[in-house]
Tab-separated table of C-alpha atoms in Angstrom:
chain	number	residue	atom	x	y	z
A	149	UNK	CA	51.821	-35.223	-189.549
A	150	UNK	CA	53.704	-38.427	-190.273
A	151	UNK	CA	51.823	-41.664	-189.625
A	152	UNK	CA	53.212	-45.185	-189.435
A	153	UNK	CA	51.340	-48.454	-189.869
A	154	UNK	CA	52.730	-51.710	-188.492
A	155	UNK	CA	50.961	-54.775	-189.881
A	156	UNK	CA	49.867	-54.771	-193.512
A	157	UNK	CA	47.366	-57.614	-193.457
A	158	UNK	CA	43.731	-57.303	-194.476
A	159	UNK	CA	42.813	-54.424	-192.162
A	160	UNK	CA	46.236	-52.779	-191.963
A	161	UNK	CA	46.504	-52.902	-195.729
A	162	UNK	CA	43.054	-51.371	-196.113
A	163	UNK	CA	43.986	-48.553	-193.719
A	164	UNK	CA	47.156	-47.927	-195.704
A	165	UNK	CA	45.379	-47.681	-199.049
A	166	UNK	CA	42.770	-45.350	-197.563
A	167	UNK	CA	45.336	-43.011	-195.998
A	168	UNK	CA	47.543	-42.958	-199.093
A	169	UNK	CA	44.544	-41.836	-201.150
A	170	UNK	CA	44.054	-39.027	-198.638
A	171	UNK	CA	47.625	-37.810	-199.105
A	172	UNK	CA	49.157	-38.880	-195.797
A	173	UNK	CA	52.926	-38.964	-195.319
A	174	UNK	CA	52.919	-42.665	-194.521
A	175	UNK	CA	55.549	-45.108	-193.257
A	176	UNK	CA	54.851	-48.849	-193.239
A	177	UNK	CA	56.281	-52.056	-191.796
A	178	UNK	CA	55.332	-55.720	-191.998
A	179	UNK	CA	57.242	-58.879	-191.184
A	180	UNK	CA	56.591	-59.914	-194.805
A	181	UNK	CA	58.915	-57.690	-196.820
A	182	UNK	CA	56.949	-58.051	-200.075
A	183	UNK	CA	53.958	-56.323	-198.469
A	184	UNK	CA	56.127	-53.329	-197.625
A	185	UNK	CA	57.482	-53.245	-201.168
A	186	UNK	CA	53.974	-53.309	-202.633
A	187	UNK	CA	53.003	-50.230	-200.633
A	188	UNK	CA	56.266	-48.484	-201.446
A	189	UNK	CA	55.167	-48.696	-205.081
A	190	UNK	CA	51.977	-46.841	-204.087
A	191	UNK	CA	53.879	-44.034	-202.362
A	192	UNK	CA	54.442	-45.222	-198.793
A	193	UNK	CA	57.894	-45.203	-197.206
A	194	UNK	CA	59.167	-48.543	-195.924
A	195	UNK	CA	60.727	-49.120	-192.509
A	196	UNK	CA	63.102	-51.901	-191.502
A	197	UNK	CA	61.479	-52.646	-188.125
A	198	UNK	CA	58.798	-51.332	-185.760
A	199	UNK	CA	61.544	-49.459	-183.886
A	200	UNK	CA	62.796	-47.863	-187.097
A	201	UNK	CA	59.280	-46.819	-188.038
A	202	UNK	CA	58.575	-45.392	-184.568
A	203	UNK	CA	61.631	-43.155	-184.837
A	204	UNK	CA	60.228	-41.456	-187.933
A	205	UNK	CA	56.547	-40.771	-187.215
A	206	UNK	CA	54.226	-38.775	-184.975
A	207	UNK	CA	51.552	-41.471	-184.688
A	208	UNK	CA	51.975	-45.227	-185.115
A	209	UNK	CA	48.970	-47.477	-185.736
A	210	UNK	CA	49.345	-51.223	-185.191
A	211	UNK	CA	47.192	-54.101	-186.425
A	212	UNK	CA	48.559	-57.627	-186.030
A	213	UNK	CA	46.953	-61.074	-185.654
A	214	UNK	CA	47.638	-62.245	-182.091
A	215	UNK	CA	48.452	-61.054	-178.574
A	216	UNK	CA	52.014	-62.349	-178.840
A	217	UNK	CA	52.437	-60.291	-182.011
A	218	UNK	CA	51.266	-57.165	-180.187
A	219	UNK	CA	53.828	-57.759	-177.444
A	220	UNK	CA	56.604	-58.351	-179.970
A	221	UNK	CA	55.757	-55.309	-182.100
A	222	UNK	CA	55.789	-53.026	-179.064
A	223	UNK	CA	58.186	-54.616	-176.586
A	224	UNK	CA	60.347	-57.028	-178.594
A	225	UNK	CA	64.005	-56.568	-179.499
A	226	UNK	CA	63.084	-54.375	-182.476
A	227	UNK	CA	59.869	-53.082	-180.952
A	228	UNK	CA	58.317	-49.647	-181.016
A	229	UNK	CA	59.432	-48.949	-177.446
A	230	UNK	CA	63.086	-48.959	-178.550
A	231	UNK	CA	62.680	-46.449	-181.372
A	232	UNK	CA	59.965	-44.119	-180.161
A	233	UNK	CA	60.829	-40.460	-180.204
A	234	UNK	CA	59.492	-38.035	-177.564
A	235	UNK	CA	55.799	-37.320	-178.041
A	236	UNK	CA	54.999	-40.435	-180.066
A	237	UNK	CA	51.368	-41.558	-179.898
A	238	UNK	CA	50.713	-45.292	-180.371
A	239	UNK	CA	47.264	-46.490	-181.476
A	240	UNK	CA	46.684	-50.248	-181.081
A	241	UNK	CA	43.821	-51.728	-183.145
A	242	UNK	CA	44.347	-55.516	-183.057
A	243	UNK	CA	41.630	-57.839	-181.783
A	244	UNK	CA	43.414	-59.578	-178.905
A	245	UNK	CA	43.047	-60.028	-175.161
A	246	UNK	CA	42.868	-57.270	-172.587
A	247	UNK	CA	45.952	-58.224	-170.568
A	248	UNK	CA	48.460	-57.852	-173.412
A	249	UNK	CA	47.243	-54.339	-174.172
A	250	UNK	CA	47.457	-53.329	-170.512
A	251	UNK	CA	51.004	-54.657	-170.330
A	252	UNK	CA	51.991	-52.622	-173.398
A	253	UNK	CA	50.268	-49.527	-172.006
A	254	UNK	CA	52.193	-49.822	-168.746
A	255	UNK	CA	55.574	-50.344	-170.402
A	256	UNK	CA	55.084	-47.461	-172.823
A	257	UNK	CA	53.843	-45.129	-170.103
A	258	UNK	CA	57.044	-45.731	-168.131
A	259	UNK	CA	58.961	-44.428	-171.171
A	260	UNK	CA	56.716	-41.407	-171.707
A	261	UNK	CA	55.034	-42.847	-174.814
A	262	UNK	CA	51.312	-42.164	-175.198
A	263	UNK	CA	49.106	-45.195	-175.876
A	264	UNK	CA	45.443	-45.752	-176.688
A	265	UNK	CA	43.417	-48.513	-178.311
A	266	UNK	CA	41.011	-48.026	-181.191
A	267	UNK	CA	39.028	-51.207	-181.644
A	268	UNK	CA	37.512	-51.738	-185.059
A	269	UNK	CA	33.968	-52.354	-186.222
A	270	UNK	CA	32.936	-54.068	-189.465
A	271	UNK	CA	35.402	-55.342	-192.053
A	272	UNK	CA	37.786	-54.620	-194.921
A	273	UNK	CA	35.410	-52.896	-197.390
A	274	UNK	CA	34.537	-50.249	-194.789
A	275	UNK	CA	38.228	-49.807	-193.924
A	276	UNK	CA	39.049	-49.265	-197.604
A	277	UNK	CA	36.480	-46.456	-197.764
A	278	UNK	CA	37.484	-44.863	-194.460
A	279	UNK	CA	34.223	-45.882	-192.792
A	280	UNK	CA	35.461	-48.160	-190.011
A	281	UNK	CA	33.665	-47.520	-186.696
A	282	UNK	CA	36.223	-46.947	-183.932
A	283	UNK	CA	35.728	-47.825	-180.261
A	284	UNK	CA	38.452	-46.005	-178.383
A	285	UNK	CA	39.905	-46.537	-174.921
A	286	UNK	CA	42.700	-44.844	-173.017
A	287	UNK	CA	43.598	-41.404	-171.660
A	288	UNK	CA	41.067	-38.843	-172.848
A	289	UNK	CA	43.712	-36.193	-173.483
A	290	UNK	CA	45.376	-38.514	-176.007
A	291	UNK	CA	42.019	-39.239	-177.613
A	292	UNK	CA	41.359	-35.472	-177.912
A	293	UNK	CA	44.759	-34.735	-179.486
A	294	UNK	CA	44.073	-32.864	-182.776
A	295	UNK	CA	46.286	-35.182	-184.827
A	296	UNK	CA	44.603	-38.243	-183.350
A	297	UNK	CA	41.183	-36.771	-184.064
A	298	UNK	CA	42.135	-36.045	-187.670
A	299	UNK	CA	43.446	-39.589	-188.177
A	300	UNK	CA	40.378	-41.133	-186.563
A	301	UNK	CA	38.074	-39.015	-188.704
A	302	UNK	CA	39.820	-40.189	-191.875
A	303	UNK	CA	39.648	-43.812	-190.778
A	304	UNK	CA	36.025	-43.745	-189.677
A	305	UNK	CA	34.154	-40.874	-191.367
A	306	UNK	CA	33.243	-39.713	-187.873
A	307	UNK	CA	31.972	-43.030	-186.462
A	308	UNK	CA	34.040	-42.648	-183.295
A	309	UNK	CA	32.971	-43.830	-179.833
A	310	UNK	CA	35.054	-43.035	-176.751
A	311	UNK	CA	34.471	-45.981	-174.403
A	312	UNK	CA	36.664	-44.791	-171.507
A	313	UNK	CA	39.312	-47.231	-170.307
A	314	UNK	CA	41.429	-49.540	-172.433
A	315	UNK	CA	39.698	-52.502	-170.800
A	316	UNK	CA	36.241	-51.188	-171.665
A	317	UNK	CA	37.075	-50.643	-175.331
A	318	UNK	CA	38.659	-54.080	-175.755
A	319	UNK	CA	35.839	-55.812	-173.865
A	320	UNK	CA	33.300	-54.035	-176.078
A	321	UNK	CA	35.050	-55.295	-179.208
A	322	UNK	CA	35.324	-58.843	-177.905
A	323	UNK	CA	31.713	-59.194	-176.812
A	324	UNK	CA	30.215	-57.572	-179.909
A	325	UNK	CA	32.284	-59.967	-182.027
A	326	UNK	CA	30.966	-62.841	-179.934
A	327	UNK	CA	27.367	-61.709	-180.330
A	328	UNK	CA	27.841	-61.388	-184.078
A	329	UNK	CA	29.466	-64.796	-184.515
A	330	UNK	CA	26.750	-66.447	-182.395
A	331	UNK	CA	24.143	-64.778	-184.630
A	332	UNK	CA	25.894	-66.270	-187.656
A	333	UNK	CA	25.611	-69.753	-186.129
A	334	UNK	CA	21.883	-69.223	-185.573
A	335	UNK	CA	21.351	-67.961	-189.131
A	336	UNK	CA	23.223	-70.864	-190.717
A	337	UNK	CA	21.421	-73.504	-188.684
A	338	UNK	CA	18.129	-71.789	-189.532
A	339	UNK	CA	18.962	-72.017	-193.244
A	340	UNK	CA	19.551	-75.758	-192.981
A	341	UNK	CA	16.419	-76.304	-190.887
A	342	UNK	CA	14.042	-74.439	-193.200
A	343	UNK	CA	15.491	-76.148	-196.279
A	344	UNK	CA	14.021	-79.411	-194.957
A	345	UNK	CA	10.571	-77.931	-195.591
A	346	UNK	CA	11.187	-76.910	-199.189
A	347	UNK	CA	11.823	-73.197	-198.570
A	348	UNK	CA	14.704	-72.066	-200.764
A	349	UNK	CA	17.471	-69.800	-199.531
A	350	UNK	CA	16.461	-66.666	-201.413
A	351	UNK	CA	12.875	-66.871	-200.167
A	352	UNK	CA	14.021	-67.498	-196.605
A	353	UNK	CA	16.432	-64.558	-196.539
A	354	UNK	CA	13.856	-62.197	-198.045
A	355	UNK	CA	11.022	-63.217	-195.732
A	356	UNK	CA	13.091	-63.485	-192.548
A	357	UNK	CA	14.304	-59.943	-193.154
A	358	UNK	CA	10.872	-58.845	-191.911
A	359	UNK	CA	11.204	-60.700	-188.610
A	360	UNK	CA	13.164	-60.431	-185.375
A	361	UNK	CA	15.665	-62.906	-186.846
A	362	UNK	CA	17.105	-60.246	-189.156
A	363	UNK	CA	20.696	-59.231	-188.415
A	364	UNK	CA	23.927	-57.956	-189.977
A	365	UNK	CA	24.749	-61.221	-191.729
A	366	UNK	CA	21.644	-61.197	-193.926
A	367	UNK	CA	23.124	-58.468	-196.100
A	368	UNK	CA	26.831	-58.890	-195.357
A	369	UNK	CA	26.876	-62.512	-196.566
A	370	UNK	CA	23.756	-62.746	-198.739
A	371	UNK	CA	25.617	-62.914	-202.067
A	372	UNK	CA	28.197	-65.370	-200.777
A	373	UNK	CA	25.480	-67.588	-199.315
A	374	UNK	CA	23.512	-67.555	-202.565
A	375	UNK	CA	26.618	-68.515	-204.565
A	376	UNK	CA	27.936	-70.925	-201.914
A	377	UNK	CA	31.136	-68.906	-202.091
A	378	UNK	CA	33.195	-69.781	-199.042
A	379	UNK	CA	36.300	-67.737	-199.881
A	380	UNK	CA	37.327	-65.860	-196.758
A	381	UNK	CA	36.235	-62.357	-195.879
A	382	UNK	CA	36.867	-63.415	-192.263
A	383	UNK	CA	38.068	-67.010	-191.857
A	384	UNK	CA	36.803	-69.486	-189.318
A	385	UNK	CA	40.192	-69.797	-187.623
A	386	UNK	CA	40.172	-66.026	-186.985
A	387	UNK	CA	36.674	-66.337	-185.516
A	388	UNK	CA	37.935	-69.041	-183.164
A	389	UNK	CA	40.852	-66.829	-182.108
A	390	UNK	CA	38.544	-63.913	-181.314
A	391	UNK	CA	36.051	-66.046	-179.403
A	392	UNK	CA	38.820	-67.607	-177.324
A	393	UNK	CA	40.097	-64.147	-176.391
A	394	UNK	CA	36.560	-63.304	-175.272
A	395	UNK	CA	36.333	-66.413	-173.129
A	396	UNK	CA	39.756	-65.772	-171.570
A	397	UNK	CA	38.706	-62.238	-170.661
A	398	UNK	CA	35.391	-63.510	-169.280
A	399	UNK	CA	37.263	-65.973	-167.076
A	400	UNK	CA	39.352	-63.134	-165.668
A	401	UNK	CA	36.209	-61.330	-164.449
A	402	UNK	CA	34.292	-64.521	-163.506
A	403	UNK	CA	31.520	-63.981	-166.047
A	404	UNK	CA	30.371	-67.165	-167.819
A	405	UNK	CA	29.441	-66.782	-171.489
A	406	UNK	CA	27.509	-69.960	-172.385
A	407	UNK	CA	26.460	-68.865	-175.881
A	408	UNK	CA	30.008	-67.877	-176.802
A	409	UNK	CA	31.274	-71.196	-175.431
A	410	UNK	CA	28.799	-73.144	-177.566
A	411	UNK	CA	29.499	-71.098	-180.685
A	412	UNK	CA	33.261	-71.577	-180.498
A	413	UNK	CA	32.846	-75.357	-180.260
A	414	UNK	CA	30.915	-75.390	-183.539
A	415	UNK	CA	33.539	-73.257	-185.269
A	416	UNK	CA	36.265	-75.567	-183.918
A	417	UNK	CA	34.370	-78.553	-185.350
A	418	UNK	CA	34.225	-76.791	-188.721
A	419	UNK	CA	37.942	-76.049	-188.570
A	420	UNK	CA	38.675	-79.701	-187.782
A	421	UNK	CA	36.857	-80.590	-191.011
A	422	UNK	CA	39.340	-78.475	-192.948
A	423	UNK	CA	37.261	-75.278	-193.244
A	424	UNK	CA	39.456	-73.094	-191.022
A	425	UNK	CA	40.798	-70.906	-193.829
A	426	UNK	CA	37.350	-70.397	-195.351
A	427	UNK	CA	34.844	-67.703	-194.456
A	428	UNK	CA	32.700	-68.022	-191.350
A	429	UNK	CA	29.741	-69.072	-193.488
A	430	UNK	CA	31.639	-72.298	-194.282
A	431	UNK	CA	30.188	-73.454	-190.955
A	432	UNK	CA	27.163	-74.129	-193.154
A	433	UNK	CA	29.004	-77.122	-194.643
A	434	UNK	CA	29.356	-78.682	-191.205
A	435	UNK	CA	25.694	-78.023	-190.431
A	436	UNK	CA	24.669	-79.601	-193.754
A	437	UNK	CA	26.470	-82.759	-192.698
A	438	UNK	CA	24.813	-82.741	-189.285
A	439	UNK	CA	21.363	-82.165	-190.801
A	440	UNK	CA	21.461	-85.061	-193.263
A	441	UNK	CA	18.603	-87.521	-192.948
């Protein structure tokens, strides 16, 4: 089985390293040529375009930043649709809106190309280890394909959830991101509030772990919070992008999301202060300013 990866950013790069370690016959493409060259040194085969890559593989996996990138990678002048060979299976993993994925699915289907989405849980360290939870949507026969199942197993260590439709899988990813990023806002404002009463950060995080306030961020960002290390695991500007996709999708189904709306405004304020390329916990710097006596 030959697998192609289009998009060698943080997650795409992590997938590539994981699959190379597992011995996959791997083809790669990124708009930044140096990224392709780096993976060629590790044993991957470079492609000159998404179309070129699609002509050489059995399964192509895509992970790119924005909806317009998804459309270009699949439907653009050098897109996958123009190079796909009969029987190609495309697996789209980018966090974007629902409508762009449905457009791609429709265009590919008209050419006989199979398409599903596999939305991603957690972050780069899990992807490096092949432990990324996958939330899959699309035709069940494509999901059950033995090659797809093997690839998904190696990406996720078996943490695979079939959500049904493409829309359901993407909506699940968007809203769970929104819940998580709203929880991060609540944690960071709680840290600033309790500091006014002389409770230090380490004591707060340890004690609050035993309460209903405990959530993913307590462990995922504990060390970075303690060190005030704001280097990006997942930058604020990416959080804003994801939350805006959620709100756009909510508008399409007339479902107001007041907590998501409030959270995105705070992240936008942090970005306007110059923190957009820093990790989500850099929102703490904005909250420190707001909490000054």
